[in-house]
CSV table of C-alpha atoms in Angstrom, one decimal:
chain,number,residue,atom,x,y,z
A,20,MET,CA,90.2,79.8,113.1
A,21,ASN,CA,92.1,78.9,110.0
A,22,GLN,CA,95.7,77.9,110.5
A,23,PRO,CA,98.3,78.1,107.7
A,24,ASN,CA,98.4,75.2,105.3
A,25,GLU,CA,101.7,73.7,106.6
A,26,PRO,CA,102.6,74.6,110.2
A,27,THR,CA,104.5,71.4,110.8
A,28,LEU,CA,106.4,71.5,107.6
A,29,ALA,CA,107.6,75.1,108.3
A,30,ILE,CA,108.5,74.6,111.9
A,31,ASP,CA,112.2,74.9,111.2
A,32,VAL,CA,111.8,78.0,109.2
A,33,TYR,CA,110.2,79.9,112.1
A,34,ARG,CA,112.6,78.4,114.7
A,35,LYS,CA,115.6,79.5,112.6
A,36,ARG,CA,114.2,83.1,112.4
A,37,ARG,CA,113.8,83.2,116.2
A,38,GLU,CA,117.4,81.9,116.6
A,39,ARG,CA,118.6,84.8,114.4
A,40,VAL,CA,116.8,87.3,116.5
A,41,LEU,CA,118.2,85.7,119.7
A,42,ALA,CA,121.7,85.7,118.3
A,43,ALA,CA,121.5,89.4,117.3
A,44,LEU,CA,120.2,90.3,120.8
A,45,ARG,CA,123.0,88.3,122.5
A,46,ALA,CA,125.6,90.0,120.3
A,47,ALA,CA,124.2,93.3,121.6
A,48,GLY,CA,124.4,92.3,125.2
A,49,GLY,CA,121.3,90.2,125.7
A,50,GLY,CA,117.8,91.3,126.9
A,51,VAL,CA,114.2,90.3,126.2
A,52,ALA,CA,112.2,90.9,123.0
A,53,ILE,CA,108.4,90.8,123.0
A,54,VAL,CA,106.3,90.5,119.8
A,55,PRO,CA,102.5,90.6,120.2
A,56,THR,CA,100.0,89.5,117.5
A,57,ALA,CA,97.3,91.8,116.3
A,58,PRO,CA,94.1,92.4,118.4
A,59,GLU,CA,90.7,91.4,117.2
A,60,VAL,CA,88.7,94.4,116.0
A,61,LEU,CA,85.0,94.9,116.3
A,62,ARG,CA,83.3,95.8,113.0
A,63,ASN,CA,79.9,96.6,114.5
A,64,ARG,CA,77.8,95.2,117.3
A,65,ASP,CA,78.6,91.5,117.7
A,66,ALA,CA,80.5,91.2,114.5
A,67,ASP,CA,84.3,91.3,114.3
A,68,TYR,CA,86.3,92.1,111.2
A,69,PRO,CA,87.9,88.9,109.8
A,70,TYR,CA,90.9,88.3,111.9
A,71,ARG,CA,94.4,88.8,110.5
A,72,HIS,CA,97.5,88.1,112.6
A,73,ASP,CA,100.4,90.6,113.0
A,74,SER,CA,103.0,90.2,110.3
A,75,TYR,CA,106.0,90.4,112.6
A,76,PHE,CA,104.5,88.0,115.1
A,77,TYR,CA,103.6,85.5,112.3
A,78,TYR,CA,107.1,85.9,110.7
A,79,LEU,CA,108.6,84.5,113.9
A,80,THR,CA,106.0,81.9,114.9
A,81,GLY,CA,103.7,80.8,112.1
A,82,PHE,CA,100.9,81.1,114.6
A,83,THR,CA,97.6,82.7,113.5
A,84,GLU,CA,95.4,82.6,116.6
A,85,PRO,CA,94.6,86.0,118.3
A,86,GLU,CA,95.4,86.8,121.9
A,87,ALA,CA,99.1,85.8,121.6
A,88,LEU,CA,102.5,87.1,122.4
A,89,LEU,CA,106.0,85.8,121.7
A,90,VAL,CA,108.9,86.4,124.2
A,91,LEU,CA,112.5,85.8,123.1
A,92,ASP,CA,114.8,85.8,126.1
A,93,ALA,CA,118.4,86.4,124.9
A,94,SER,CA,119.6,86.5,128.5
A,95,ALA,CA,118.1,83.1,129.5
A,96,ALA,CA,120.5,80.9,131.4
A,97,SER,CA,121.4,77.5,130.0
A,98,GLY,CA,118.5,75.2,130.3
A,99,GLU,CA,116.0,78.0,130.6
A,100,PRO,CA,113.5,78.7,127.9
A,101,ALA,CA,114.6,81.3,125.3
A,102,SER,CA,111.4,81.3,123.1
A,103,ILE,CA,108.1,81.5,125.0
A,104,LEU,CA,104.6,81.8,123.7
A,105,PHE,CA,101.6,83.2,125.5
A,106,CYS,CA,98.3,82.0,123.9
A,107,ARG,CA,94.7,81.2,124.6
A,108,ALA,CA,94.1,78.1,126.8
A,109,LYS,CA,92.2,75.2,125.5
A,110,ASN,CA,88.4,75.8,126.1
A,111,VAL,CA,85.9,73.2,124.9
A,112,GLU,CA,83.0,75.6,125.1
A,113,ARG,CA,84.7,78.4,123.1
A,114,GLU,CA,86.0,75.9,120.6
A,115,THR,CA,82.4,74.9,120.0
A,116,TRP,CA,81.6,78.4,118.9
A,117,GLU,CA,85.0,79.6,117.4
A,118,GLY,CA,86.8,76.4,116.3
A,119,PHE,CA,90.0,74.6,117.2
A,120,ARG,CA,92.6,76.2,119.6
A,121,PHE,CA,96.1,74.8,120.0
A,122,GLY,CA,96.4,75.7,123.6
A,123,PRO,CA,99.8,76.3,125.2
A,124,GLU,CA,101.1,72.7,125.1
A,125,GLY,CA,99.8,72.1,121.6
A,126,ALA,CA,101.3,75.3,120.3
A,127,ARG,CA,104.6,74.7,122.0
A,128,GLU,CA,105.0,71.3,120.3
A,129,ALA,CA,103.5,72.3,116.9
A,130,PHE,CA,105.6,75.5,116.5
A,131,GLY,CA,108.8,74.4,118.1
A,132,LEU,CA,108.9,76.8,121.1
A,133,ASP,CA,110.7,76.2,124.3
A,134,ALA,CA,107.8,77.0,126.6
A,135,ALA,CA,104.2,78.3,126.4
A,136,PHE,CA,101.7,79.7,129.0
A,137,PRO,CA,98.0,80.7,128.9
A,138,VAL,CA,97.7,84.3,127.9
A,139,ASP,CA,95.7,84.8,131.1
A,140,GLU,CA,99.0,84.4,133.1
A,141,ILE,CA,100.9,87.0,131.1
A,142,ASP,CA,100.7,89.7,133.8
A,143,SER,CA,102.1,87.4,136.4
A,144,GLN,CA,104.8,85.8,134.2
A,145,MET,CA,106.2,88.8,132.4
A,146,PRO,CA,107.6,90.5,135.5
A,147,LEU,CA,109.4,87.3,136.4
A,148,ILE,CA,110.8,87.0,132.8
A,149,LEU,CA,111.9,90.7,132.8
A,150,ALA,CA,113.6,90.6,136.2
A,151,ASP,CA,117.3,91.4,136.1
A,152,LYS,CA,117.4,91.6,132.3
A,153,PRO,CA,119.6,94.3,130.8
A,154,SER,CA,117.2,95.5,128.1
A,155,LEU,CA,113.7,95.2,126.7
A,156,HIS,CA,113.1,95.2,122.9
A,157,TYR,CA,109.8,95.8,121.3
A,158,ALA,CA,108.0,98.0,118.8
A,159,LEU,CA,108.2,101.2,120.7
A,160,GLY,CA,105.3,103.6,120.5
A,161,THR,CA,103.3,101.5,117.9
A,162,SER,CA,100.5,100.6,120.3
A,163,ALA,CA,99.3,102.5,123.3
A,164,ALA,CA,97.7,99.4,124.7
A,165,LEU,CA,101.0,97.5,124.5
A,166,ASP,CA,102.9,100.5,126.0
A,167,ARG,CA,100.5,100.4,129.0
A,168,GLN,CA,101.0,96.7,129.4
A,169,VAL,CA,104.8,97.0,129.3
A,170,ARG,CA,104.7,99.7,132.0
A,171,GLY,CA,102.6,97.4,134.2
A,172,TRP,CA,105.1,94.6,133.8
A,173,LEU,CA,108.0,97.0,134.6
A,174,ASP,CA,106.2,98.3,137.6
A,175,GLY,CA,105.8,94.7,138.8
A,176,VAL,CA,109.6,94.2,138.5
A,177,ARG,CA,110.4,97.5,140.3
A,178,ALA,CA,108.0,96.5,143.1
A,179,ARG,CA,110.7,93.9,144.0
A,180,ALA,CA,113.6,96.3,144.0
A,181,ARG,CA,114.1,96.0,147.8
A,182,SER,CA,114.8,92.3,147.3
A,183,GLY,CA,117.6,93.1,144.8
A,184,VAL,CA,115.6,92.7,141.6
A,185,ALA,CA,116.3,95.2,138.8
A,186,ALA,CA,114.2,96.2,135.9
A,187,PRO,CA,115.7,96.5,132.3
A,188,GLN,CA,117.6,99.7,132.0
A,189,ALA,CA,117.0,100.2,128.4
A,190,ALA,CA,114.1,100.0,126.0
A,191,ILE,CA,115.1,99.4,122.4
A,192,ASP,CA,113.0,99.4,119.2
A,193,LEU,CA,113.0,95.9,117.8
A,194,LEU,CA,111.5,96.8,114.4
A,195,PRO,CA,114.7,97.8,112.6
A,196,LEU,CA,116.2,94.3,113.3
A,197,LEU,CA,113.0,92.5,112.1
A,198,ASP,CA,112.7,94.9,109.1
A,199,GLU,CA,116.1,94.0,107.9
A,200,MET,CA,115.4,90.3,108.3
A,201,ARG,CA,112.0,90.5,106.5
A,202,LEU,CA,113.4,92.6,103.6
A,203,ILE,CA,115.4,89.6,102.3
A,204,LYS,CA,113.0,86.8,101.5
A,205,ASP,CA,114.0,83.2,102.1
A,206,ALA,CA,113.2,80.2,99.9
A,207,HIS,CA,110.1,79.4,101.9
A,208,GLU,CA,108.7,82.9,101.4
A,209,LEU,CA,109.5,83.1,97.8
A,210,ALA,CA,107.7,79.8,97.1
A,211,ILE,CA,104.5,81.2,98.7
A,212,MET,CA,104.8,84.5,96.9
A,213,ARG,CA,105.3,82.7,93.5
A,214,ARG,CA,102.0,80.8,94.2
A,215,ALA,CA,100.3,83.9,95.3
A,216,GLY,CA,101.3,85.6,92.0
A,217,GLU,CA,100.0,82.6,90.0
A,218,ILE,CA,96.7,82.8,91.7
A,219,SER,CA,96.4,86.5,91.2
A,220,ALA,CA,97.3,86.2,87.6
A,221,LEU,CA,94.5,83.6,87.1
A,222,ALA,CA,92.1,86.1,88.7
A,223,HIS,CA,93.1,88.9,86.3
A,224,ARG,CA,92.8,86.5,83.3
A,225,ARG,CA,89.3,85.6,84.5
A,226,ALA,CA,88.3,89.3,84.9
A,227,MET,CA,89.6,90.1,81.4
A,228,ALA,CA,87.7,87.2,79.9
A,229,ALA,CA,84.5,88.2,81.8
A,230,CYS,CA,84.6,91.8,80.8
A,231,HIS,CA,82.3,93.3,78.2
A,232,PRO,CA,80.6,96.7,77.8
A,233,GLY,CA,77.7,96.9,80.2
A,234,ILE,CA,79.3,94.9,83.1
A,235,ARG,CA,79.6,96.7,86.4
A,236,GLU,CA,82.8,97.2,88.4
A,237,TYR,CA,81.6,95.1,91.3
A,238,GLU,CA,80.9,92.2,88.9
A,239,LEU,CA,84.5,92.2,87.9
A,240,GLU,CA,85.6,92.4,91.6
A,241,ALA,CA,83.4,89.3,92.2
A,242,GLU,CA,85.4,87.4,89.5
A,243,LEU,CA,88.6,88.3,91.3
A,244,LEU,CA,87.4,87.3,94.7
A,245,TYR,CA,86.0,84.0,93.5
A,246,THR,CA,89.3,83.1,91.9
A,247,PHE,CA,91.4,84.0,95.0
A,248,ARG,CA,89.3,81.6,97.1
A,249,LYS,CA,88.9,78.9,94.5
A,250,TYR,CA,92.7,78.4,94.4
A,251,GLY,CA,93.3,78.5,98.1
A,252,ALA,CA,94.2,82.1,98.9
A,253,GLN,CA,92.7,83.4,102.2
A,254,GLY,CA,91.4,86.5,100.5
A,255,PRO,CA,92.5,89.8,98.9
A,256,ALA,CA,95.8,91.3,100.0
A,257,TYR,CA,94.2,94.8,99.9
A,258,GLY,CA,91.0,96.4,98.8
A,259,SER,CA,90.5,95.6,95.2
A,260,ILE,CA,90.7,98.6,92.8
A,261,VAL,CA,88.4,98.1,89.8
A,262,ALA,CA,88.0,101.3,87.9
A,263,ALA,CA,86.1,101.9,84.7
A,264,GLY,CA,86.7,104.9,82.4
A,265,ALA,CA,87.5,108.1,84.2
A,266,ASN,CA,87.6,106.3,87.5
A,267,ALA,CA,91.0,104.9,86.6
A,268,CYS,CA,92.4,108.3,87.1
A,269,VAL,CA,91.6,108.0,90.9
A,270,LEU,CA,94.6,106.1,92.2
A,271,HIS,CA,92.9,104.3,95.1
A,272,TYR,CA,89.4,104.0,93.6
A,273,PRO,CA,87.5,101.1,95.3
A,274,ALA,CA,85.4,98.8,93.0
A,275,GLY,CA,82.0,100.5,92.7
A,276,ASN,CA,78.8,100.2,90.6
A,277,ALA,CA,79.9,102.1,87.6
A,278,ILE,CA,79.1,100.5,84.3
A,279,ALA,CA,82.0,99.7,81.9
A,280,ARG,CA,81.0,101.3,78.6
A,281,ASP,CA,82.2,100.7,75.0
A,282,GLY,CA,85.4,102.7,74.6
A,283,ASP,CA,86.3,102.6,78.4
A,284,LEU,CA,89.5,101.3,79.8
A,285,ILE,CA,89.3,99.1,82.9
A,286,LEU,CA,92.1,99.4,85.4
A,287,ILE,CA,92.3,96.6,87.9
A,288,ASP,CA,94.7,96.7,90.8
A,289,ALA,CA,94.0,93.6,92.8
A,290,ALA,CA,95.7,90.5,94.2
A,291,CYS,CA,95.5,87.8,96.8
A,292,GLU,CA,97.1,87.0,100.1
A,293,LEU,CA,98.3,83.4,100.5
A,294,ASP,CA,99.5,82.0,103.8
A,295,GLY,CA,100.4,85.5,105.1
A,296,TYR,CA,102.1,86.8,101.9
A,297,ALA,CA,100.7,89.4,99.5
A,298,SER,CA,100.8,89.7,95.8
A,299,ASP,CA,100.1,92.9,93.8
A,300,ILE,CA,99.1,93.1,90.2
A,301,THR,CA,97.7,95.9,88.1
A,302,ARG,CA,96.4,95.5,84.5
A,303,THR,CA,94.6,97.9,82.3
A,304,PHE,CA,92.5,96.7,79.4
A,305,PRO,CA,89.7,97.8,77.1
A,306,ALA,CA,86.1,96.9,78.0
A,307,SER,CA,85.3,96.1,74.4
A,308,GLY,CA,88.4,94.0,73.9
A,309,ARG,CA,90.2,96.5,71.6
A,310,PHE,CA,92.2,99.6,72.5
A,311,THR,CA,91.4,102.8,70.7
A,312,PRO,CA,94.4,104.4,69.0
A,313,ALA,CA,94.8,107.0,71.8
A,314,GLN,CA,94.5,104.3,74.5
A,315,ARG,CA,97.0,102.1,72.6
A,316,GLU,CA,99.5,104.9,72.2
A,317,LEU,CA,99.5,105.7,76.0
A,318,TYR,CA,99.5,102.0,76.9
A,319,ASP,CA,102.5,101.3,74.9
A,320,ILE,CA,104.3,104.3,76.6
A,321,VAL,CA,103.5,102.9,80.1
A,322,LEU,CA,104.5,99.4,79.0
A,323,ALA,CA,107.9,100.7,77.7
A,324,ALA,CA,108.3,102.5,81.0
A,325,GLN,CA,107.7,99.4,82.9
A,326,GLN,CA,110.2,97.4,80.8
A,327,ALA,CA,112.8,100.1,81.4
A,328,ALA,CA,112.2,99.9,85.1
A,329,ILE,CA,112.4,96.1,85.0
A,330,ASP,CA,115.7,96.3,83.1
A,331,ALA,CA,117.0,98.6,85.9
A,332,THR,CA,116.0,96.2,88.6
A,333,ARG,CA,119.0,94.1,89.7
A,334,ALA,CA,121.4,93.5,92.5
A,335,GLY,CA,123.7,96.5,92.9
A,336,ALA,CA,121.3,99.0,91.5
A,337,THR,CA,119.5,101.4,93.8
A,338,PHE,CA,115.8,101.5,94.7
A,339,ASP,CA,115.6,104.7,92.8
A,340,ASP,CA,117.0,103.4,89.5
A,341,PRO,CA,113.8,101.7,88.3
A,342,HIS,CA,111.8,104.8,89.1
A,343,ASN,CA,114.2,107.1,87.3
A,344,ALA,CA,114.2,104.8,84.3
A,345,ALA,CA,110.4,104.7,84.2
A,346,VAL,CA,110.2,108.5,84.6
A,347,ARG,CA,112.5,109.1,81.6
A,348,VAL,CA,110.4,107.0,79.3
A,349,LEU,CA,107.1,108.4,80.5
A,350,SER,CA,108.4,112.0,80.2
A,351,GLN,CA,109.5,111.4,76.7
A,352,GLY,CA,106.1,109.9,75.9
A,353,LEU,CA,104.4,112.9,77.4
A,354,LEU,CA,106.5,115.2,75.1
A,355,ASP,CA,105.9,113.1,72.0
A,356,THR,CA,102.1,113.1,72.5
A,357,GLY,CA,101.9,116.8,73.3
A,358,ILE,CA,100.4,116.2,76.7
A,359,VAL,CA,103.4,118.1,78.0
A,360,ASP,CA,103.8,121.3,75.9
A,361,ARG,CA,106.8,121.0,73.6
A,362,ALA,CA,106.8,124.8,73.3
A,363,VAL,CA,107.6,125.0,77.0
A,364,TYR,CA,109.9,122.0,77.5
A,365,ALA,CA,112.6,121.6,75.0
A,366,SER,CA,113.8,118.2,76.1
A,367,VAL,CA,113.0,115.2,78.2
A,368,ASP,CA,115.6,116.5,80.7
A,369,ASP,CA,113.7,119.7,81.1
A,370,VAL,CA,110.5,117.8,81.7
A,371,ILE,CA,112.2,115.7,84.5
A,372,ALA,CA,114.0,118.7,86.0
A,373,GLU,CA,110.8,120.7,86.3
A,374,ARG,CA,108.7,117.7,87.2
A,375,ALA,CA,106.3,118.5,84.4
A,376,TYR,CA,105.4,114.8,84.4
A,377,ALA,CA,104.0,114.9,87.9
A,378,PRO,CA,100.4,115.9,87.1
A,379,PHE,CA,100.2,112.7,85.0
A,380,TYR,CA,102.4,110.4,87.1
A,381,MET,CA,102.3,111.3,90.8
A,382,HIS,CA,103.4,108.1,92.5
A,383,ARG,CA,106.6,106.1,92.8
A,384,THR,CA,107.4,103.1,90.5
A,385,GLY,CA,107.5,100.5,93.2
A,386,HIS,CA,107.5,99.5,96.9
A,387,TRP,CA,108.6,96.5,98.9
A,388,ILE,CA,106.1,93.6,99.1
A,389,GLY,CA,106.0,90.6,101.3
A,390,MET,CA,103.8,89.8,104.3
A,391,ASP,CA,102.4,93.3,103.8
A,392,VAL,CA,101.5,94.6,100.4
A,393,HIS,CA,103.5,97.7,101.3
A,394,ASP,CA,106.1,95.7,103.2
A,395,CYS,CA,108.5,96.9,105.8
A,396,GLY,CA,112.1,97.9,105.2
A,397,ASP,CA,114.1,101.2,104.7
A,398,TYR,CA,114.1,102.8,101.2
A,399,ARG,CA,117.2,104.8,102.1
A,400,GLU,CA,120.6,103.6,103.4
A,401,ARG,CA,120.3,104.2,107.1
A,402,GLY,CA,123.5,105.6,108.7
A,403,ALA,CA,125.0,106.5,105.3
A,404,PRO,CA,126.4,110.0,104.6
A,405,ARG,CA,123.7,112.5,103.5
A,406,ASP,CA,124.0,114.5,100.2
A,407,ALA,CA,124.2,118.3,100.0
A,408,GLN,CA,120.4,118.5,100.3
A,409,GLY,CA,120.5,116.4,103.5
A,410,ALA,CA,119.0,113.2,101.9
A,411,LEU,CA,120.2,109.7,102.5
A,412,PRO,CA,121.2,107.7,99.4
A,413,ALA,CA,118.7,105.3,98.0
A,414,ARG,CA,118.8,101.7,99.2
A,415,THR,CA,121.0,99.3,97.2
A,416,LEU,CA,119.1,96.3,95.9
A,417,GLN,CA,120.2,92.9,97.0
A,418,PRO,CA,119.2,89.4,95.8
A,419,SER,CA,115.9,88.2,97.2
A,420,MET,CA,114.5,91.6,97.9
A,421,VAL,CA,111.0,91.8,96.4
A,422,LEU,CA,109.4,94.9,95.0
A,423,THR,CA,106.7,96.0,92.7
A,424,VAL,CA,107.3,97.7,89.3
A,425,GLU,CA,104.2,99.9,88.5
A,426,PRO,CA,104.5,102.9,86.3
A,427,GLY,CA,101.3,104.7,85.1
A,428,LEU,CA,99.8,107.6,83.4
A,429,TYR,CA,96.6,109.4,84.5
A,430,ILE,CA,95.2,112.0,82.1
A,431,ARG,CA,92.4,114.1,83.5
A,432,PRO,CA,90.5,116.6,81.2
A,433,SER,CA,92.5,119.8,80.7
A,434,GLU,CA,92.5,122.5,78.1
A,435,ASN,CA,96.2,122.0,77.8
A,436,VAL,CA,95.9,118.3,77.0
A,437,PRO,CA,94.7,116.9,73.6
A,438,GLU,CA,91.1,115.8,74.1
A,439,ARG,CA,91.6,112.3,72.7
A,440,TYR,CA,93.6,111.5,75.8
A,441,TRP,CA,91.1,112.7,78.3
A,442,ASN,CA,90.0,110.4,81.2
A,443,ILE,CA,92.6,107.7,80.3
A,444,GLY,CA,94.1,106.1,83.3
A,445,ILE,CA,96.7,103.3,82.8
A,446,ARG,CA,98.9,101.4,85.3
A,447,ILE,CA,100.8,98.2,84.7
A,448,GLU,CA,102.2,96.4,87.8
A,449,ASP,CA,104.2,93.2,88.5
A,450,ASP,CA,106.1,91.8,91.4
A,451,ALA,CA,109.8,91.3,90.9
A,452,VAL,CA,112.4,89.3,92.9
A,453,VAL,CA,115.8,90.9,92.7
A,454,THR,CA,118.5,88.5,91.3
A,455,GLU,CA,122.3,89.0,90.7
A,456,ASP,CA,121.8,89.8,87.1
A,457,GLY,CA,118.3,91.1,86.9
A,458,CYS,CA,114.9,90.2,88.4
A,459,GLU,CA,112.4,87.4,88.3
A,460,LEU,CA,108.8,88.5,87.6
A,461,LEU,CA,106.3,86.6,89.7
A,462,THR,CA,103.1,87.8,88.1
A,463,ARG,CA,103.4,87.4,84.4
A,464,GLY,CA,100.9,84.7,84.2
A,465,VAL,CA,98.5,87.3,83.0
A,466,PRO,CA,99.2,89.1,79.6
A,467,VAL,CA,100.8,92.5,79.6
A,468,LYS,CA,101.3,93.3,75.9
A,469,ALA,CA,98.4,95.0,74.3
A,470,ASP,CA,98.1,92.5,71.5
A,471,GLU,CA,98.0,89.6,74.0
A,472,ILE,CA,95.4,91.3,76.1
A,473,GLU,CA,93.2,91.8,73.0
A,474,ALA,CA,93.7,88.2,71.9
A,475,LEU,CA,92.6,86.9,75.3
A,476,MET,CA,89.5,89.0,75.5
A,477,GLN,CA,88.4,88.5,71.9
A,478,GLU,CA,88.8,84.7,72.4
A,479,ALA,CA,86.7,84.8,75.5
A,480,GLN,CA,84.0,87.0,73.9
A,481,ALA,CA,83.9,84.7,70.9
A,482,ALA,CA,83.4,81.7,73.2
A,483,ALA,CA,80.7,83.5,75.1
A,484,GLY,CA,78.9,84.3,71.9
A,485,LYS,CA,78.9,80.7,70.8
A,486,THR,CA,77.5,79.7,74.1
A,487,ARG,CA,74.7,82.2,73.8
A,488,ASP,CA,73.9,81.0,70.3
A,489,ALA,CA,73.9,77.3,71.2
């Protein structure tokens, strides 16, 4: 079992996060919060899927072993443990097969917890912890297995009712509190995300350099995966999208065995996960190393849309502002190219009002990113007054929020669309940290301008030619 690279160095980071949760619970009257990690999942027969911890659990502990649960007791009396970990016991035989385990004592010391118990004792210990506590906080309804476990613990408390012991009177969803914490990244998180962005950019550069007509999608995926691991990332943050030609018009197309042909564009949406944090990059480039005129025309429109969205990303703006800025540029481009009929739509405002862009741009311009590639956090201002249509206002951006900026155009064959644009799919995506006066892009270590992409690819192809000739 691999452990994060620096558990000891980060011990104060996780302790302070737990203290923030405890302080919030105390301010709300106390109670107990429980946060389990993810279960192991069987892939087939005797093989599990590669294990990945639960993000909420990791955010509060830094602990990556399976079969673990964190308890935060905001009603603990002075001198009693407030942060308690249940984890696997030391077991020499199992460690021979599966690798090192911290064990309760080792985990308590390494991760700065007040107390730790073997996970086998959880059903006997939890009713004692929950006894006479005013409330129970956890991710309500997200796991049937956890809900059953909680009911069993509460039944254990109620069984002592005749001796004057009371079960918690309220069950409260813990996720809104944790979501708000995770939405604003701290310096520790941003440092990891910067490095993840650097590694992912190196992978995209390698894929561009390796690309040539005749290469298959899975070969380019292999270049990405090699680079992720070579530079220390644990693996991809999500299933890599490597799409040649018309496949780029399929938004979630998995890397297949299609051959990249001369004249095709290659769309790669792929990035690594490093120490629990995702990155997310998309680049689109020509298999031959040169864009055709029609490809370049649409590429420059998407790039201008991305720049407009980046310019709109700053503290005080709303989450919708980058999207609206991108949609305006894309809509104007669709009018200018004739992809949207100028005889039907007189202006860009008409295109936007009628959503005539939607057949060619059907997704949003961004999403939160952090521990999860589609990270937690509200996109609307919870509790704010609703507008006339009943919608909540878009979330106001704050410093250290991190989101993607990813406009695109996807042109499928249609008798209403000029044929030179058929089967062109383009998306350009970067990760942006919101700052007071703009945003910091974490993923620009890979070229984004068409001329720079062509220069990188042609240099790589020239070098490959010299190697073959030698």
